[in-house]
PDB file of C-alpha atoms and ligand atoms in Angstrom:
ATOM      1  CA  MET G1064      -1.234 -49.570 -96.034  1.00 95.00           C
ATOM      2  CA  GLU G1065      -0.701 -53.314 -95.023  1.00 97.00           C
ATOM      3  CA  TYR G1066      -0.233 -54.711 -91.648  1.00 98.00           C
ATOM      4  CA  ILE G1067       1.163 -57.633 -90.019  1.00 98.00           C
ATOM      5  CA  THR G1068       0.213 -58.946 -86.702  1.00 98.00           C
ATOM      6  CA  LEU G1069       2.954 -59.495 -83.947  1.00 98.00           C
ATOM      7  CA  ASN G1070       3.026 -62.504 -81.671  1.00 98.00           C
ATOM      8  CA  THR G1071       1.793 -60.169 -78.970  1.00 98.00           C
ATOM      9  CA  GLY G1072      -1.598 -59.773 -80.803  1.00 98.00           C
ATOM     10  CA  TYR G1073      -0.639 -55.829 -81.692  1.00 98.00           C
ATOM     11  CA  LYS G1074      -0.713 -54.617 -85.578  1.00 98.00           C
ATOM     12  CA  MET G1075       2.716 -53.163 -86.964  1.00 98.00           C
ATOM     13  CA  PRO G1076       2.235 -51.248 -90.370  1.00 98.00           C
ATOM     14  CA  ILE G1077       4.404 -53.293 -92.939  1.00 98.00           C
ATOM     15  CA  LEU G1078       5.980 -49.723 -94.095  1.00 98.00           C
ATOM     16  CA  GLY G1079       7.550 -47.242 -91.656  1.00 98.00           C
ATOM     17  CA  PHE G1080       9.998 -44.461 -91.440  1.00 98.00           C
ATOM     18  CA  GLY G1081      13.624 -44.767 -90.631  1.00 98.00           C
ATOM     19  CA  VAL G1082      15.143 -42.017 -89.173  1.00 98.00           C
ATOM     20  CA  TYR G1083      18.915 -42.707 -88.567  1.00 97.00           C
ATOM     21  CA  GLN G1084      21.561 -39.995 -89.782  1.00 96.00           C
ATOM     22  CA  ILE G1085      18.594 -37.318 -89.679  1.00 97.00           C
ATOM     23  CA  PRO G1086      20.277 -34.770 -87.321  1.00 96.00           C
ATOM     24  CA  GLN G1087      18.186 -33.616 -84.168  1.00 94.00           C
ATOM     25  CA  ARG G1088      17.490 -30.273 -85.792  1.00 95.00           C
ATOM     26  CA  ASP G1089      15.850 -31.558 -88.687  1.00 97.00           C
ATOM     27  CA  THR G1090      14.279 -34.922 -87.127  1.00 98.00           C
ATOM     28  CA  GLU G1091      10.831 -33.154 -86.088  1.00 98.00           C
ATOM     29  CA  ARG G1092      10.315 -31.590 -89.491  1.00 98.00           C
ATOM     30  CA  ALA G1093      11.177 -35.066 -91.461  1.00 98.00           C
ATOM     31  CA  VAL G1094       8.836 -36.696 -89.236  1.00 98.00           C
ATOM     32  CA  ARG G1095       6.290 -34.495 -89.582  1.00 98.00           C
ATOM     33  CA  ASP G1096       6.616 -34.615 -93.421  1.00 98.00           C
ATOM     34  CA  ALA G1097       6.610 -38.383 -93.173  1.00 98.00           C
ATOM     35  CA  ILE G1098       3.460 -38.126 -91.185  1.00 98.00           C
ATOM     36  CA  ASP G1099       1.790 -35.600 -94.103  1.00 98.00           C
ATOM     37  CA  ALA G1100       3.326 -38.470 -96.631  1.00 98.00           C
ATOM     38  CA  GLY G1101       0.943 -41.050 -94.465  1.00 98.00           C
ATOM     39  CA  TYR G1102       3.307 -43.004 -92.641  1.00 98.00           C
ATOM     40  CA  ARG G1103       2.482 -43.617 -88.741  1.00 98.00           C
ATOM     41  CA  HIS G1104       5.684 -46.132 -88.156  1.00 98.00           C
ATOM     42  CA  ILE G1105       8.772 -44.509 -87.270  1.00 98.00           C
ATOM     43  CA  ASP G1106      12.068 -46.433 -86.544  1.00 98.00           C
ATOM     44  CA  THR G1107      14.557 -44.523 -84.256  1.00 98.00           C
ATOM     45  CA  ALA G1108      17.023 -45.624 -81.717  1.00 97.00           C
ATOM     46  CA  GLN G1109      18.895 -44.134 -78.723  1.00 95.00           C
ATOM     47  CA  LEU G1110      22.097 -44.138 -80.610  1.00 94.00           C
ATOM     48  CA  TYR G1111      20.660 -42.000 -83.395  1.00 96.00           C
ATOM     49  CA  ARG G1112      20.150 -38.921 -80.817  1.00 95.00           C
ATOM     50  CA  ASN G1113      16.942 -38.017 -82.429  1.00 97.00           C
ATOM     51  CA  GLU G1114      14.073 -39.412 -80.316  1.00 97.00           C
ATOM     52  CA  VAL G1115      13.340 -36.079 -78.996  1.00 98.00           C
ATOM     53  CA  GLY G1116      12.405 -34.699 -82.709  1.00 98.00           C
ATOM     54  CA  VAL G1117      10.426 -38.206 -83.476  1.00 98.00           C
ATOM     55  CA  GLY G1118       8.582 -37.298 -79.897  1.00 98.00           C
ATOM     56  CA  LYS G1119       7.974 -33.646 -80.925  1.00 98.00           C
ATOM     57  CA  ALA G1120       6.396 -34.493 -84.347  1.00 98.00           C
ATOM     58  CA  ILE G1121       4.131 -37.351 -82.970  1.00 98.00           C
ATOM     59  CA  SER G1122       2.598 -35.478 -80.179  1.00 97.00           C
ATOM     60  CA  LYS G1123       2.022 -32.335 -82.358  1.00 98.00           C
ATOM     61  CA  ALA G1124       0.303 -34.407 -85.202  1.00 98.00           C
ATOM     62  CA  GLU G1125      -3.294 -34.023 -85.775  1.00 97.00           C
ATOM     63  CA  PHE G1126      -3.701 -37.861 -85.250  1.00 98.00           C
ATOM     64  CA  PRO G1127      -3.942 -39.481 -81.750  1.00 97.00           C
ATOM     65  CA  ARG G1128      -1.149 -41.528 -80.324  1.00 98.00           C
ATOM     66  CA  GLU G1129      -2.717 -44.982 -80.906  1.00 97.00           C
ATOM     67  CA  ASP G1130      -2.470 -44.126 -84.799  1.00 98.00           C
ATOM     68  CA  PHE G1131       1.144 -44.440 -84.479  1.00 98.00           C
ATOM     69  CA  PHE G1132       3.906 -47.615 -84.027  1.00 98.00           C
ATOM     70  CA  ILE G1133       6.892 -45.816 -82.435  1.00 98.00           C
ATOM     71  CA  THR G1134      10.112 -48.547 -82.526  1.00 98.00           C
ATOM     72  CA  THR G1135      13.491 -47.343 -80.551  1.00 98.00           C
ATOM     73  CA  LYS G1136      16.307 -49.338 -79.934  1.00 97.00           C
ATOM     74  CA  LEU G1137      18.605 -49.474 -76.959  1.00 95.00           C
ATOM     75  CA  PHE G1138      22.414 -50.021 -75.978  1.00 89.00           C
ATOM     76  CA  THR G1139      23.143 -53.499 -74.395  1.00 84.00           C
ATOM     77  CA  SER G1140      23.966 -51.904 -71.345  1.00 84.00           C
ATOM     78  CA  GLY G1141      22.584 -54.299 -68.758  1.00 90.00           C
ATOM     79  CA  TYR G1142      19.789 -54.768 -66.412  1.00 94.00           C
ATOM     80  CA  GLN G1143      19.882 -51.679 -63.835  1.00 94.00           C
ATOM     81  CA  SER G1144      20.887 -49.180 -66.896  1.00 93.00           C
ATOM     82  CA  THR G1145      18.239 -50.078 -69.411  1.00 95.00           C
ATOM     83  CA  LYS G1146      15.536 -49.878 -66.608  1.00 96.00           C
ATOM     84  CA  LYS G1147      16.356 -46.114 -66.629  1.00 96.00           C
ATOM     85  CA  GLN G1148      17.212 -45.839 -70.479  1.00 96.00           C
ATOM     86  CA  ILE G1149      13.599 -47.381 -70.838  1.00 97.00           C
ATOM     87  CA  ASP G1150      12.090 -44.299 -69.008  1.00 97.00           C
ATOM     88  CA  GLN G1151      14.167 -41.891 -70.784  1.00 97.00           C
ATOM     89  CA  ALA G1152      13.097 -43.324 -74.011  1.00 98.00           C
ATOM     90  CA  LEU G1153       9.300 -42.508 -72.863  1.00 98.00           C
ATOM     91  CA  LYS G1154      10.174 -38.887 -71.682  1.00 98.00           C
ATOM     92  CA  TYR G1155      11.983 -38.463 -75.200  1.00 98.00           C
ATOM     93  CA  LEU G1156       9.362 -39.934 -77.267  1.00 98.00           C
ATOM     94  CA  GLN G1157       6.532 -38.085 -75.070  1.00 98.00           C
ATOM     95  CA  THR G1158       4.319 -41.023 -74.846  1.00 98.00           C
ATOM     96  CA  ASP G1159       3.801 -43.526 -71.879  1.00 97.00           C
ATOM     97  CA  TYR G1160       4.139 -46.874 -73.922  1.00 98.00           C
ATOM     98  CA  ILE G1161       6.618 -47.705 -76.715  1.00 98.00           C
ATOM     99  CA  ASP G1162       4.898 -49.876 -79.235  1.00 98.00           C
ATOM    100  CA  LEU G1163       8.756 -51.636 -80.063  1.00 98.00           C
ATOM    101  CA  MET G1164      11.951 -51.492 -78.347  1.00 98.00           C
ATOM    102  CA  LEU G1165      14.650 -53.389 -79.967  1.00 98.00           C
ATOM    103  CA  ILE G1166      18.245 -54.483 -78.209  1.00 97.00           C
ATOM    104  CA  HIS G1167      20.103 -52.819 -80.975  1.00 95.00           C
ATOM    105  CA  TRP G1168      22.943 -55.092 -81.265  1.00 92.00           C
ATOM    106  CA  VAL G1169      24.653 -58.044 -79.233  1.00 88.00           C
ATOM    107  CA  ILE G1170      27.337 -56.880 -77.049  1.00 84.00           C
ATOM    108  CA  ARG G1171      28.247 -57.254 -73.127  1.00 79.00           C
ATOM    109  CA  ASP G1172      25.290 -58.090 -70.869  1.00 86.00           C
ATOM    110  CA  TYR G1173      22.242 -58.987 -73.315  1.00 93.00           C
ATOM    111  CA  HIS G1174      20.822 -60.884 -71.093  1.00 95.00           C
ATOM    112  CA  GLY G1175      20.545 -58.515 -68.401  1.00 95.00           C
ATOM    113  CA  THR G1176      19.172 -56.101 -70.840  1.00 96.00           C
ATOM    114  CA  TYR G1177      16.566 -58.504 -72.265  1.00 97.00           C
ATOM    115  CA  GLN G1178      15.391 -59.147 -68.996  1.00 97.00           C
ATOM    116  CA  ALA G1179      14.535 -55.202 -68.457  1.00 97.00           C
ATOM    117  CA  LEU G1180      12.985 -54.953 -71.218  1.00 98.00           C
ATOM    118  CA  GLU G1181      10.910 -58.421 -70.157  1.00 98.00           C
ATOM    119  CA  GLU G1182      10.196 -56.572 -67.067  1.00 98.00           C
ATOM    120  CA  ALA G1183       8.967 -53.236 -68.962  1.00 98.00           C
ATOM    121  CA  PHE G1184       6.971 -55.386 -71.165  1.00 98.00           C
ATOM    122  CA  HIS G1185       4.699 -56.891 -67.942  1.00 98.00           C
ATOM    123  CA  GLU G1186       4.639 -53.256 -66.718  1.00 98.00           C
ATOM    124  CA  GLY G1187       2.819 -52.004 -69.934  1.00 98.00           C
ATOM    125  CA  LYS G1188       5.619 -49.726 -70.921  1.00 98.00           C
ATOM    126  CA  LEU G1189       6.513 -51.412 -73.966  1.00 98.00           C
ATOM    127  CA  ARG G1190       3.654 -53.063 -76.132  1.00 98.00           C
ATOM    128  CA  SER G1191       6.191 -55.611 -77.722  1.00 98.00           C
ATOM    129  CA  ILE G1192      10.097 -56.063 -77.488  1.00 98.00           C
ATOM    130  CA  GLY G1193      12.764 -57.807 -79.663  1.00 98.00           C
ATOM    131  CA  LEU G1194      16.067 -57.641 -81.208  1.00 98.00           C
ATOM    132  CA  SER G1195      18.336 -56.119 -83.899  1.00 97.00           C
ATOM    133  CA  ASN G1196      21.732 -57.464 -85.348  1.00 96.00           C
ATOM    134  CA  PHE G1197      21.073 -60.817 -83.449  1.00 96.00           C
ATOM    135  CA  ASN G1198      22.019 -64.098 -85.632  1.00 96.00           C
ATOM    136  CA  GLN G1199      20.337 -67.353 -85.311  1.00 97.00           C
ATOM    137  CA  ASN G1200      22.063 -69.023 -82.241  1.00 96.00           C
ATOM    138  CA  GLN G1201      21.820 -65.520 -80.268  1.00 96.00           C
ATOM    139  CA  VAL G1202      18.200 -65.373 -81.242  1.00 97.00           C
ATOM    140  CA  GLN G1203      17.760 -68.943 -80.018  1.00 98.00           C
ATOM    141  CA  ASP G1204      19.888 -68.149 -76.866  1.00 97.00           C
ATOM    142  CA  ILE G1205      17.180 -65.351 -76.033  1.00 97.00           C
ATOM    143  CA  LEU G1206      14.182 -68.104 -76.646  1.00 98.00           C
ATOM    144  CA  ASP G1207      16.218 -70.601 -74.351  1.00 98.00           C
ATOM    145  CA  HIS G1208      16.279 -68.292 -71.471  1.00 97.00           C
ATOM    146  CA  PHE G1209      13.267 -65.993 -71.458  1.00 98.00           C
ATOM    147  CA  GLU G1210       9.509 -66.208 -71.096  1.00 97.00           C
ATOM    148  CA  VAL G1211       8.516 -63.522 -73.470  1.00 98.00           C
ATOM    149  CA  LYS G1212       9.344 -64.237 -76.824  1.00 98.00           C
ATOM    150  CA  PRO G1213      11.075 -61.361 -79.239  1.00 98.00           C
ATOM    151  CA  SER G1214       8.340 -60.276 -81.544  1.00 98.00           C
ATOM    152  CA  VAL G1215      10.660 -58.627 -84.208  1.00 98.00           C
ATOM    153  CA  LEU G1216      14.199 -59.462 -85.426  1.00 98.00           C
ATOM    154  CA  GLN G1217      15.438 -56.293 -87.332  1.00 98.00           C
ATOM    155  CA  ASN G1218      18.460 -56.994 -89.258  1.00 98.00           C
ATOM    156  CA  GLU G1219      20.402 -55.475 -92.584  1.00 98.00           C
ATOM    157  CA  MET G1220      18.041 -57.012 -95.471  1.00 98.00           C
ATOM    158  CA  HIS G1221      18.045 -55.799 -99.202  1.00 98.00           C
ATOM    159  CA  VAL G1222      17.859 -57.246-102.659  1.00 98.00           C
ATOM    160  CA  PHE G1223      21.783 -58.108-102.669  1.00 98.00           C
ATOM    161  CA  TYR G1224      21.793 -59.665 -98.940  1.00 98.00           C
ATOM    162  CA  GLN G1225      18.018 -61.161 -98.524  1.00 98.00           C
ATOM    163  CA  ARG G1226      18.848 -63.295 -95.131  1.00 97.00           C
ATOM    164  CA  THR G1227      16.527 -66.285 -96.900  1.00 96.00           C
ATOM    165  CA  PRO G1228      18.026 -68.901 -93.972  1.00 97.00           C
ATOM    166  CA  LEU G1229      17.476 -66.290 -91.358  1.00 98.00           C
ATOM    167  CA  ARG G1230      14.169 -65.076 -92.325  1.00 98.00           C
ATOM    168  CA  GLN G1231      12.891 -68.779 -92.526  1.00 98.00           C
ATOM    169  CA  PHE G1232      14.284 -69.387 -88.921  1.00 98.00           C
ATOM    170  CA  SER G1233      12.384 -66.408 -87.876  1.00 98.00           C
ATOM    171  CA  LYS G1234       9.446 -67.497 -89.554  1.00 98.00           C
ATOM    172  CA  ASP G1235       9.680 -71.065 -87.860  1.00 98.00           C
ATOM    173  CA  LYS G1236       9.724 -69.171 -84.671  1.00 98.00           C
ATOM    174  CA  ASN G1237       6.639 -66.702 -85.127  1.00 98.00           C
ATOM    175  CA  ILE G1238       9.314 -63.757 -85.100  1.00 98.00           C
ATOM    176  CA  GLN G1239       8.450 -60.931 -87.521  1.00 98.00           C
ATOM    177  CA  PHE G1240      11.510 -59.973 -89.936  1.00 98.00           C
ATOM    178  CA  GLU G1241      12.270 -56.619 -90.371  1.00 98.00           C
ATOM    179  CA  SER G1242      14.632 -55.258 -92.989  1.00 98.00           C
ATOM    180  CA  TRP G1243      17.124 -52.165 -91.994  1.00 98.00           C
ATOM    181  CA  ALA G1244      18.677 -50.513 -94.841  1.00 98.00           C
ATOM    182  CA  PRO G1245      16.100 -51.740 -97.529  1.00 98.00           C
ATOM    183  CA  PHE G1246      18.263 -49.671-100.137  1.00 98.00           C
ATOM    184  CA  GLY G1247      21.446 -50.797 -98.889  1.00 98.00           C
ATOM    185  CA  GLU G1248      22.009 -46.931 -98.699  1.00 97.00           C
ATOM    186  CA  GLY G1249      22.123 -46.741-102.144  1.00 97.00           C
ATOM    187  CA  MET G1250      25.427 -49.179-102.181  1.00 97.00           C
ATOM    188  CA  ASN G1251      26.184 -51.384-105.303  1.00 95.00           C
ATOM    189  CA  ASN G1252      24.603 -49.071-107.479  1.00 96.00           C
ATOM    190  CA  THR G1253      21.263 -50.282-106.136  1.00 97.00           C
ATOM    191  CA  PHE G1254      19.088 -47.258-107.790  1.00 98.00           C
ATOM    192  CA  THR G1255      20.765 -47.910-111.092  1.00 98.00           C
ATOM    193  CA  ASN G1256      20.656 -51.604-111.171  1.00 98.00           C
ATOM    194  CA  ASP G1257      19.798 -53.030-114.724  1.00 98.00           C
ATOM    195  CA  VAL G1258      17.488 -55.688-113.426  1.00 98.00           C
ATOM    196  CA  LEU G1259      15.446 -53.624-111.287  1.00 98.00           C
ATOM    197  CA  ARG G1260      15.346 -50.845-113.547  1.00 98.00           C
ATOM    198  CA  THR G1261      13.978 -53.405-116.175  1.00 98.00           C
ATOM    199  CA  ILE G1262      11.324 -54.447-113.813  1.00 98.00           C
ATOM    200  CA  ALA G1263      10.401 -50.956-112.707  1.00 98.00           C
ATOM    201  CA  LYS G1264       9.646 -49.823-116.631  1.00 98.00           C
ATOM    202  CA  LYS G1265       7.746 -52.814-116.514  1.00 98.00           C
ATOM    203  CA  TYR G1266       5.449 -51.774-113.786  1.00 98.00           C
ATOM    204  CA  ASP G1267       5.706 -47.949-114.300  1.00 98.00           C
ATOM    205  CA  LYS G1268       7.414 -47.699-111.077  1.00 98.00           C
ATOM    206  CA  THR G1269      10.409 -46.300-109.640  1.00 98.00           C
ATOM    207  CA  VAL G1270      13.126 -48.362-108.744  1.00 98.00           C
ATOM    208  CA  ALA G1271      12.900 -47.552-104.931  1.00 98.00           C
ATOM    209  CA  GLN G1272       9.362 -48.692-105.352  1.00 98.00           C
ATOM    210  CA  ILE G1273      10.019 -52.471-106.836  1.00 98.00           C
ATOM    211  CA  ILE G1274      12.415 -52.826-104.030  1.00 98.00           C
ATOM    212  CA  LEU G1275      10.015 -51.967-101.044  1.00 98.00           C
ATOM    213  CA  ARG G1276       7.374 -53.622-102.929  1.00 98.00           C
ATOM    214  CA  PHE G1277       9.731 -56.718-103.125  1.00 98.00           C
ATOM    215  CA  ILE G1278      10.650 -56.493 -99.268  1.00 98.00           C
ATOM    216  CA  THR G1279       6.885 -56.181 -98.208  1.00 98.00           C
ATOM    217  CA  GLN G1280       5.616 -58.913-100.542  1.00 98.00           C
ATOM    218  CA  GLU G1281       7.942 -61.082 -99.231  1.00 98.00           C
ATOM    219  CA  GLY G1282       6.394 -60.405 -95.630  1.00 98.00           C
ATOM    220  CA  VAL G1283       9.240 -58.291 -94.169  1.00 98.00           C
ATOM    221  CA  VAL G1284       8.707 -54.916 -92.544  1.00 98.00           C
ATOM    222  CA  ALA G1285      10.516 -52.184 -94.287  1.00 98.00           C
ATOM    223  CA  ILE G1286      11.812 -48.551 -92.933  1.00 98.00           C
ATOM    224  CA  PRO G1287      13.319 -46.599 -95.747  1.00 98.00           C
ATOM    225  CA  LYS G1288      14.727 -43.452 -94.790  1.00 98.00           C
ATOM    226  CA  SER G1289      14.534 -39.891 -96.577  1.00 98.00           C
ATOM    227  CA  VAL G1290      14.818 -36.523 -95.676  1.00 98.00           C
ATOM    228  CA  LYS G1291      13.152 -35.521 -99.182  1.00 98.00           C
ATOM    229  CA  LYS G1292       9.551 -35.479 -99.015  1.00 98.00           C
ATOM    230  CA  GLU G1293       9.107 -36.337-102.487  1.00 98.00           C
ATOM    231  CA  ARG G1294      11.082 -39.365-101.898  1.00 98.00           C
ATOM    232  CA  MET G1295       9.166 -40.408 -98.789  1.00 98.00           C
ATOM    233  CA  MET G1296       5.925 -40.020-100.735  1.00 98.00           C
ATOM    234  CA  GLU G1297       7.590 -42.064-103.728  1.00 98.00           C
ATOM    235  CA  ASN G1298       8.306 -44.791-100.935  1.00 98.00           C
ATOM    236  CA  PHE G1299       5.217 -44.974 -99.376  1.00 98.00           C
ATOM    237  CA  ASP G1300       3.321 -45.432-102.881  1.00 98.00           C
ATOM    238  CA  ILE G1301       4.004 -49.109-102.993  1.00 98.00           C
ATOM    239  CA  PHE G1302       0.423 -50.698-102.305  1.00 97.00           C
ATOM    240  CA  ASN G1303      -1.483 -50.338-105.533  1.00 97.00           C
ATOM    241  CA  PHE G1304       0.541 -52.603-107.585  1.00 98.00           C
ATOM    242  CA  LYS G1305       1.681 -56.495-107.171  1.00 98.00           C
ATOM    243  CA  LEU G1306       4.782 -58.146-108.513  1.00 98.00           C
ATOM    244  CA  ASP G1307       4.053 -61.170-110.214  1.00 98.00           C
ATOM    245  CA  GLU G1308       5.931 -64.624-109.810  1.00 98.00           C
ATOM    246  CA  TRP G1309       8.788 -63.910-112.778  1.00 98.00           C
ATOM    247  CA  ALA G1310       9.677 -60.320-110.909  1.00 98.00           C
ATOM    248  CA  MET G1311      10.078 -62.025-107.300  1.00 98.00           C
ATOM    249  CA  ASP G1312      12.067 -64.814-108.646  1.00 98.00           C
ATOM    250  CA  THR G1313      13.970 -62.632-110.978  1.00 98.00           C
ATOM    251  CA  ILE G1314      14.681 -60.062-108.023  1.00 98.00           C
ATOM    252  CA  ARG G1315      15.464 -63.113-105.687  1.00 98.00           C
ATOM    253  CA  GLY G1316      17.813 -63.925-108.114  1.00 98.00           C
ATOM    254  CA  LEU G1317      20.118 -60.728-107.359  1.00 98.00           C
ATOM    255  CA  ASN G1318      20.724 -62.098-103.341  1.00 98.00           C
ATOM    256  CA  GLU G1319      24.702 -62.177-102.799  1.00 96.00           C
ATOM    257  CA  GLU G1320      23.958 -63.508 -99.551  1.00 93.00           C
ATOM    258  CA  ARG G1321      26.544 -60.691 -98.086  1.00 93.00           C
ATOM    259  CA  SER G1322      26.537 -57.700 -95.767  1.00 96.00           C
ATOM    260  CA  LEU G1323      27.010 -54.532 -97.931  1.00 95.00           C
ATOM    261  CA  PHE G1324      28.161 -52.936 -94.553  1.00 95.00           C
ATOM    262  CA  GLY G1325      30.783 -55.391 -93.357  1.00 88.00           C
ATOM    263  CA  TRP G1326      28.877 -57.090 -90.583  1.00 78.00           C
ATOM    264  CA  PRO G1327      29.696 -60.586 -89.654  1.00 68.00           C
TER     265      PRO G1327
HETATM  266  N1  NAP S1977      19.202 -51.651 -86.489  1.00 56.19           N
HETATM  267  C1  NAP S1977      20.082 -51.353 -87.146  1.00 56.19           C
HETATM  268  O1  NAP S1977      21.189 -51.568 -86.728  1.00 56.19           O
HETATM  269  C2  NAP S1977      19.741 -50.450 -88.217  1.00 56.19           C
HETATM  270  C3  NAP S1977      21.090 -50.016 -88.970  1.00 56.19           C
HETATM  271  C4  NAP S1977      20.961 -49.081 -90.281  1.00 56.19           C
HETATM  272  C5  NAP S1977      19.719 -48.547 -90.342  1.00 56.19           C
HETATM  273  N2  NAP S1977      18.391 -48.692 -89.468  1.00 56.19           N
HETATM  274  C6  NAP S1977      17.037 -48.250 -89.769  1.00 56.19           C
HETATM  275  O2  NAP S1977      16.750 -48.777 -91.099  1.00 56.19           O
HETATM  276  C7  NAP S1977      16.590 -47.316 -91.733  1.00 56.19           C
HETATM  277  C8  NAP S1977      16.876 -47.324 -93.111  1.00 56.19           C
HETATM  278  O3  NAP S1977      18.146 -47.487 -93.118  1.00 56.19           O
HETATM  279  P1  NAP S1977      19.276 -46.437 -93.751  1.00 56.19           P
HETATM  280  O4  NAP S1977      18.600 -45.094 -93.221  1.00 56.19           O
HETATM  281  O5  NAP S1977      20.557 -46.997 -93.264  1.00 56.19           O
HETATM  282  O6  NAP S1977      19.391 -46.578 -95.377  1.00 56.19           O
HETATM  283  P2  NAP S1977      18.115 -46.866 -96.529  1.00 56.19           P
HETATM  284  O7  NAP S1977      17.061 -46.471 -96.350  1.00 56.19           O
HETATM  285  O8  NAP S1977      18.718 -48.223 -97.298  1.00 56.19           O
HETATM  286  O9  NAP S1977      18.660 -45.780 -97.622  1.00 56.19           O
HETATM  287  C9  NAP S1977      18.516 -44.282 -97.299  1.00 56.19           C
HETATM  288  C10 NAP S1977      19.190 -43.481 -98.607  1.00 56.19           C
HETATM  289  O10 NAP S1977      18.544 -44.038 -99.718  1.00 56.19           O
HETATM  290  C11 NAP S1977      18.318 -42.690 -99.868  1.00 56.19           C
HETATM  291  N3  NAP S1977      16.798 -42.680-100.714  1.00 56.19           N
HETATM  292  C12 NAP S1977      15.524 -42.909-100.148  1.00 56.19           C
HETATM  293  N4  NAP S1977      14.648 -42.875-100.832  1.00 56.19           N
HETATM  294  C13 NAP S1977      14.996 -42.702-102.165  1.00 56.19           C
HETATM  295  C14 NAP S1977      14.372 -42.636-103.357  1.00 56.19           C
HETATM  296  N5  NAP S1977      13.200 -42.971-103.424  1.00 56.19           N
HETATM  297  N6  NAP S1977      15.348 -42.701-104.605  1.00 56.19           N
HETATM  298  C15 NAP S1977      16.439 -42.550-104.305  1.00 56.19           C
HETATM  299  N7  NAP S1977      17.219 -42.613-103.143  1.00 56.19           N
HETATM  300  C16 NAP S1977      16.760 -42.802-102.079  1.00 56.19           C
HETATM  301  C17 NAP S1977      18.462 -41.442 -98.995  1.00 56.19           C
HETATM  302  O11 NAP S1977      18.953 -40.349 -99.450  1.00 56.19           O
HETATM  303  P3  NAP S1977      18.063 -38.913 -98.770  1.00 56.19           P
HETATM  304  O12 NAP S1977      17.695 -38.947 -97.529  1.00 56.19           O
HETATM  305  O13 NAP S1977      19.046 -37.815 -99.436  1.00 56.19           O
HETATM  306  O14 NAP S1977      16.605 -39.102 -99.598  1.00 56.19           O
HETATM  307  C18 NAP S1977      19.649 -42.175 -97.906  1.00 56.19           C
HETATM  308  O15 NAP S1977      20.752 -42.059 -98.861  1.00 56.19           O
HETATM  309  C19 NAP S1977      17.207 -46.437 -90.644  1.00 56.19           C
HETATM  310  O16 NAP S1977      16.904 -45.150 -91.108  1.00 56.19           O
HETATM  311  C20 NAP S1977      17.125 -47.104 -89.427  1.00 56.19           C
HETATM  312  O17 NAP S1977      15.745 -46.542 -88.907  1.00 56.19           O
HETATM  313  C21 NAP S1977      18.752 -49.498 -88.235  1.00 56.19           C
END
């Protein structure tokens, strides 16, 4: 595993396991399989309604809490409601601190929501705080109004939407960029793309491994999701090779710089 150091000083595994669209009843099993496969970084959200399953799997694991990096995300519900929801997330996840809490997307009172995150950060309930689905102006707005900087910006990012200008902005502000949907959920025939297949053949790897290696080699955190243990293992096995500059540039050439999900 490779790690990046956040602007709070905490280390974050560059590869995590995402649990979006995993039903509550399957989540504990999926996260347990992911832990067996080697993952120690889990990405969930209030919206996914499976924080309880994540909490169960981690609390029953044979590894101590400190070995794990847990991210969750909250609705933008304003100051008072966010304070309550932070406590609820701690309870659901069976922990007394969360490694990273993100505002899931920008709506309504995101200043009040961020203020509650900032207070929970000072209280030690949240080790790092950050943003998801924010554009450059919205991130700048948070930087202009708050003392605690966001540590992470988690946005859609994959080979077809590489977010080059936003990633540069994040880097300049010392905010770690994180990719959601690193496979674009398989859209655009990602897994059968000819360019990616050629590179996969050259390295004797799968297309999924080439994609995750590309993203992490770009210095971006990736959180692929799978309900299948063999795919979890495949997706984890990316730290024993390095893409050369030709392969990196070729994959950079796939960028269409547009959302596959129709996000503005
Ligand atoms: N902040 C946000 O707004 C936001 C939005 C979306 C996602 N996310 C986070 O990002 C995580 C990942 O994104 P995502 O779940 O939307 O999509 P994704 O990881 O890009 O793609 C998941 C899809 O790829 C398949 N897959 C996984 N590994 C594979 C492999 N090695 N070969 C072939 N197919 C494979 C999965 O199928 P199987 O499960 O059947 O293997 C699933 O259909 C989420 O789980 C969530 O934690 C955040």
